[in-house]
PDB file of C-alpha atoms in Angstrom:
ATOM      1  CA  MET A1060      12.368  -8.940 -24.104  1.00  0.00           C
ATOM      2  CA  ALA A1061      14.003  -5.637 -24.815  1.00  0.00           C
ATOM      3  CA  ALA A1062      11.543  -2.996 -25.482  1.00  0.00           C
ATOM      4  CA  PRO A1063      11.662  -1.202 -29.067  1.00  0.00           C
ATOM      5  CA  TRP A1064      14.308   1.286 -29.617  1.00  0.00           C
ATOM      6  CA  GLY A1065      12.539   4.895 -28.187  1.00  0.00           C
ATOM      7  CA  GLU A1066       9.897   3.343 -26.458  1.00  0.00           C
ATOM      8  CA  TYR A1067      12.100   3.567 -23.300  1.00  0.00           C
ATOM      9  CA  PHE A1068      15.296   3.950 -21.945  1.00  0.00           C
ATOM     10  CA  SER A1069      16.919   2.415 -18.931  1.00  0.00           C
ATOM     11  CA  ASP A1070      19.219   4.343 -15.845  1.00  0.00           C
ATOM     12  CA  GLY A1071      18.170   1.348 -13.871  1.00  0.00           C
ATOM     13  CA  SER A1072      14.804   1.189 -14.168  1.00  0.00           C
ATOM     14  CA  GLN A1073      12.152   1.519 -16.952  1.00  0.00           C
ATOM     15  CA  VAL A1074      10.570   4.613 -17.735  1.00  0.00           C
ATOM     16  CA  SER A1075       8.379   5.118 -21.081  1.00  0.00           C
ATOM     17  CA  CYS A1076       8.755   8.273 -22.937  1.00  0.00           C
ATOM     18  CA  GLN A1077       5.521   9.243 -23.146  1.00  0.00           C
ATOM     19  CA  THR A1078       5.818  10.085 -19.465  1.00  0.00           C
ATOM     20  CA  CYS A1079       8.869  11.803 -20.153  1.00  0.00           C
ATOM     21  CA  GLN A1080       7.109  13.778 -22.773  1.00  0.00           C
ATOM     22  CA  GLU A1081       4.400  14.544 -20.836  1.00  0.00           C
ATOM     23  CA  GLN A1082       6.495  15.469 -17.524  1.00  0.00           C
ATOM     24  CA  ARG A1083       8.231  17.924 -19.935  1.00  0.00           C
ATOM     25  CA  LEU A1084       4.648  19.578 -21.318  1.00  0.00           C
ATOM     26  CA  GLN A1085       3.650  19.832 -18.106  1.00  0.00           C
ATOM     27  CA  ALA A1086       6.508  21.853 -16.488  1.00  0.00           C
ATOM     28  CA  SER A1087       6.821  23.828 -20.009  1.00  0.00           C
ATOM     29  CA  LEU A1088       3.108  24.547 -19.120  1.00  0.00           C
ATOM     30  CA  ASN A1089       3.517  25.603 -15.680  1.00  0.00           C
ATOM     31  CA  ILE A1090       6.479  28.251 -17.144  1.00  0.00           C
ATOM     32  CA  SER A1091       4.133  29.636 -19.494  1.00  0.00           C
ATOM     33  CA  ASN A1092       1.206  29.510 -16.969  1.00  0.00           C
ATOM     34  CA  GLN A1093       3.557  31.803 -14.968  1.00  0.00           C
ATOM     35  CA  ALA A1094       4.994  34.182 -16.921  1.00  0.00           C
ATOM     36  CA  TYR A1095       1.484  35.080 -17.939  1.00  0.00           C
ATOM     37  CA  ALA A1096       0.629  35.854 -14.911  1.00  0.00           C
ATOM     38  CA  ILE A1097       3.688  38.176 -14.011  1.00  0.00           C
ATOM     39  CA  SER A1098       3.580  39.346 -17.712  1.00  0.00           C
ATOM     40  CA  ALA A1099      -0.416  40.646 -17.205  1.00  0.00           C
ATOM     41  CA  GLY A1100       0.528  42.083 -13.385  1.00  0.00           C
ATOM     42  CA  VAL A1101      -0.916  39.280 -11.371  1.00  0.00           C
ATOM     43  CA  SER A1102      -0.711  39.590  -7.722  1.00  0.00           C
ATOM     44  CA  LEU A1103       1.785  37.129  -5.651  1.00  0.00           C
ATOM     45  CA  GLU A1104      -1.534  35.996  -3.996  1.00  0.00           C
ATOM     46  CA  GLY A1105      -3.198  35.603  -7.302  1.00  0.00           C
ATOM     47  CA  GLN A1106       0.038  33.455  -8.389  1.00  0.00           C
ATOM     48  CA  GLN A1107      -0.051  31.491  -5.303  1.00  0.00           C
ATOM     49  CA  LEU A1108      -3.458  30.748  -5.714  1.00  0.00           C
ATOM     50  CA  PHE A1109      -3.424  29.756  -9.146  1.00  0.00           C
ATOM     51  CA  GLN A1110      -0.626  27.279  -8.521  1.00  0.00           C
ATOM     52  CA  THR A1111      -2.758  25.582  -5.671  1.00  0.00           C
ATOM     53  CA  ILE A1112      -5.586  24.822  -7.830  1.00  0.00           C
ATOM     54  CA  HIS A1113      -3.698  23.995 -10.458  1.00  0.00           C
ATOM     55  CA  LYS A1114      -1.955  20.903  -7.938  1.00  0.00           C
ATOM     56  CA  THR A1115      -5.511  19.961  -7.331  1.00  0.00           C
ATOM     57  CA  ASN A1116      -7.032  19.998 -11.286  1.00  0.00           C
ATOM     58  CA  LYS A1117      -5.077  20.703 -14.246  1.00  0.00           C
ATOM     59  CA  ASP A1118      -8.161  22.267 -15.888  1.00  0.00           C
ATOM     60  CA  CYS A1119      -7.274  25.791 -14.643  1.00  0.00           C
ATOM     61  CA  LYS A1120      -6.600  28.911 -16.757  1.00  0.00           C
ATOM     62  CA  TRP A1121      -5.692  32.493 -16.894  1.00  0.00           C
ATOM     63  CA  GLN A1122      -8.283  34.978 -18.537  1.00  0.00           C
ATOM     64  CA  GLU A1123      -6.204  38.065 -18.409  1.00  0.00           C
ATOM     65  CA  LYS A1124      -6.159  38.182 -14.697  1.00  0.00           C
ATOM     66  CA  ASN A1125      -8.641  36.020 -13.947  1.00  0.00           C
ATOM     67  CA  ILE A1126      -8.685  32.280 -12.690  1.00  0.00           C
ATOM     68  CA  VAL A1127     -10.587  29.988 -14.603  1.00  0.00           C
ATOM     69  CA  ALA A1128     -11.283  26.640 -12.968  1.00  0.00           C
ATOM     70  CA  MET A1129     -13.369  23.785 -14.481  1.00  0.00           C
ATOM     71  CA  GLU A1130     -14.316  25.955 -17.657  1.00  0.00           C
ATOM     72  CA  GLU A1131     -17.121  27.118 -14.937  1.00  0.00           C
ATOM     73  CA  VAL A1132     -15.809  29.124 -12.001  1.00  0.00           C
ATOM     74  CA  VAL A1133     -14.118  32.506 -12.270  1.00  0.00           C
ATOM     75  CA  ILE A1134     -11.903  34.096  -9.542  1.00  0.00           C
ATOM     76  CA  THR A1135     -11.664  37.831  -9.941  1.00  0.00           C
ATOM     77  CA  PRO A1136      -8.720  39.900  -7.842  1.00  0.00           C
ATOM     78  CA  PRO A1137      -7.993  40.156  -4.928  1.00  0.00           C
ATOM     79  CA  TYR A1138      -8.896  36.175  -5.391  1.00  0.00           C
ATOM     80  CA  GLN A1139     -10.672  35.590  -2.088  1.00  0.00           C
ATOM     81  CA  VAL A1140     -13.595  33.104  -2.222  1.00  0.00           C
ATOM     82  CA  GLU A1141     -16.543  35.856  -2.375  1.00  0.00           C
ATOM     83  CA  ASN A1142     -14.421  36.367  -5.642  1.00  0.00           C
ATOM     84  CA  CYS A1143     -15.449  33.023  -6.897  1.00  0.00           C
ATOM     85  CA  LYS A1144     -18.278  33.249  -9.442  1.00  0.00           C
ATOM     86  CA  GLY A1145     -19.959  30.802 -11.242  1.00  0.00           C
ATOM     87  CA  LYS A1146     -23.208  28.245 -11.774  1.00  0.00           C
ATOM     88  CA  GLU A1147     -23.804  27.291  -8.159  1.00  0.00           C
ATOM     89  CA  GLY A1148     -23.086  23.369  -8.017  1.00  0.00           C
ATOM     90  CA  SER A1149     -20.437  20.946  -7.581  1.00  0.00           C
ATOM     91  CA  ALA A1150     -17.345  22.763  -9.482  1.00  0.00           C
ATOM     92  CA  LEU A1151     -17.991  25.867  -7.669  1.00  0.00           C
ATOM     93  CA  SER A1152     -18.643  24.696  -4.261  1.00  0.00           C
ATOM     94  CA  HIS A1153     -14.844  22.635  -4.743  1.00  0.00           C
ATOM     95  CA  VAL A1154     -13.138  25.540  -5.987  1.00  0.00           C
ATOM     96  CA  CYS A1155     -14.226  27.720  -3.209  1.00  0.00           C
ATOM     97  CA  LYS A1156     -13.120  25.192  -0.725  1.00  0.00           C
ATOM     98  CA  ILE A1157      -9.876  25.169  -2.672  1.00  0.00           C
ATOM     99  CA  VAL A1158      -9.563  28.835  -2.099  1.00  0.00           C
ATOM    100  CA  GLU A1159     -10.295  28.960   1.570  1.00  0.00           C
ATOM    101  CA  LYS A1160      -8.144  26.205   2.603  1.00  0.00           C
ATOM    102  CA  HIS A1161      -5.571  27.697   0.724  1.00  0.00           C
ATOM    103  CA  PHE A1162      -5.618  30.813   2.556  1.00  0.00           C
ATOM    104  CA  ARG A1163      -6.009  28.941   5.576  1.00  0.00           C
ATOM    105  CA  ASP A1164      -2.759  27.712   4.874  1.00  0.00           C
ATOM    106  CA  VAL A1165      -1.092  30.412   3.749  1.00  0.00           C
ATOM    107  CA  GLU A1166      -2.130  31.880   6.934  1.00  0.00           C
ATOM    108  CA  SER A1167      -1.049  29.367   9.256  1.00  0.00           C
ATOM    109  CA  GLN A1168       2.336  29.388   7.113  1.00  0.00           C
ATOM    110  CA  LYS A1169       2.439  33.317   8.624  1.00  0.00           C
ATOM    111  CA  ILE A1170       2.058  32.617  11.794  1.00  0.00           C
ATOM    112  CA  LEU A1171       5.257  29.606  12.171  1.00  0.00           C
ATOM    113  CA  GLN A1172       6.971  31.930  10.326  1.00  0.00           C
ATOM    114  CA  CYS A1173       6.468  34.812  12.587  1.00  0.00           C
ATOM    115  CA  SER A1174       6.589  32.476  15.616  1.00  0.00           C
ATOM    116  CA  GLN A1175      10.003  31.564  14.266  1.00  0.00           C
ATOM    117  CA  ALA A1176      11.478  34.695  13.730  1.00  0.00           C
ATOM    118  CA  GLN A1177      10.177  35.727  17.691  1.00  0.00           C
ATOM    119  CA  GLN A1178      12.025  32.601  19.296  1.00  0.00           C
ATOM    120  CA  PRO A1179      16.067  34.351  18.785  1.00  0.00           C
ATOM    121  CA  GLN A1180      14.299  37.242  20.159  1.00  0.00           C
ATOM    122  CA  LYS A1181      13.009  35.588  23.420  1.00  0.00           C
ATOM    123  CA  GLU A1182      16.108  33.447  23.734  1.00  0.00           C
ATOM    124  CA  ALA A1183      18.362  36.846  23.440  1.00  0.00           C
ATOM    125  CA  ALA A1184      16.070  37.865  25.650  1.00  0.00           C
ATOM    126  CA  LEU A1185      16.759  35.434  28.763  1.00  0.00           C
ATOM    127  CA  SER A1186      20.659  35.583  28.250  1.00  0.00           C
TER     128      SER A1186
END
């Protein structure tokens, strides 16, 4: 039996219109969060951290230049673990772990990019 008009569309698979609307809303929120951060003068590091936290927990918003996660944790510039403030508990611990991992990953990425940039120089020196 065919789905009622407007509930589904088909391009070989069925996807609910509600799912599409949720995805469009999420994309719109991501764009508005990014635009707010840029207009507020938030550093690139702060914007990247916000995106990382937001991937893990959608309950994340800007309050001026501060990141508010899980309604309990506030991260102030320069957005390091020691800048995470909130009531001691699981929310603060969870957000601190996300921040720590984010900066470990950023550092790993920098090291990888640096070693890749040096590789052609080493090859040229050996030639």
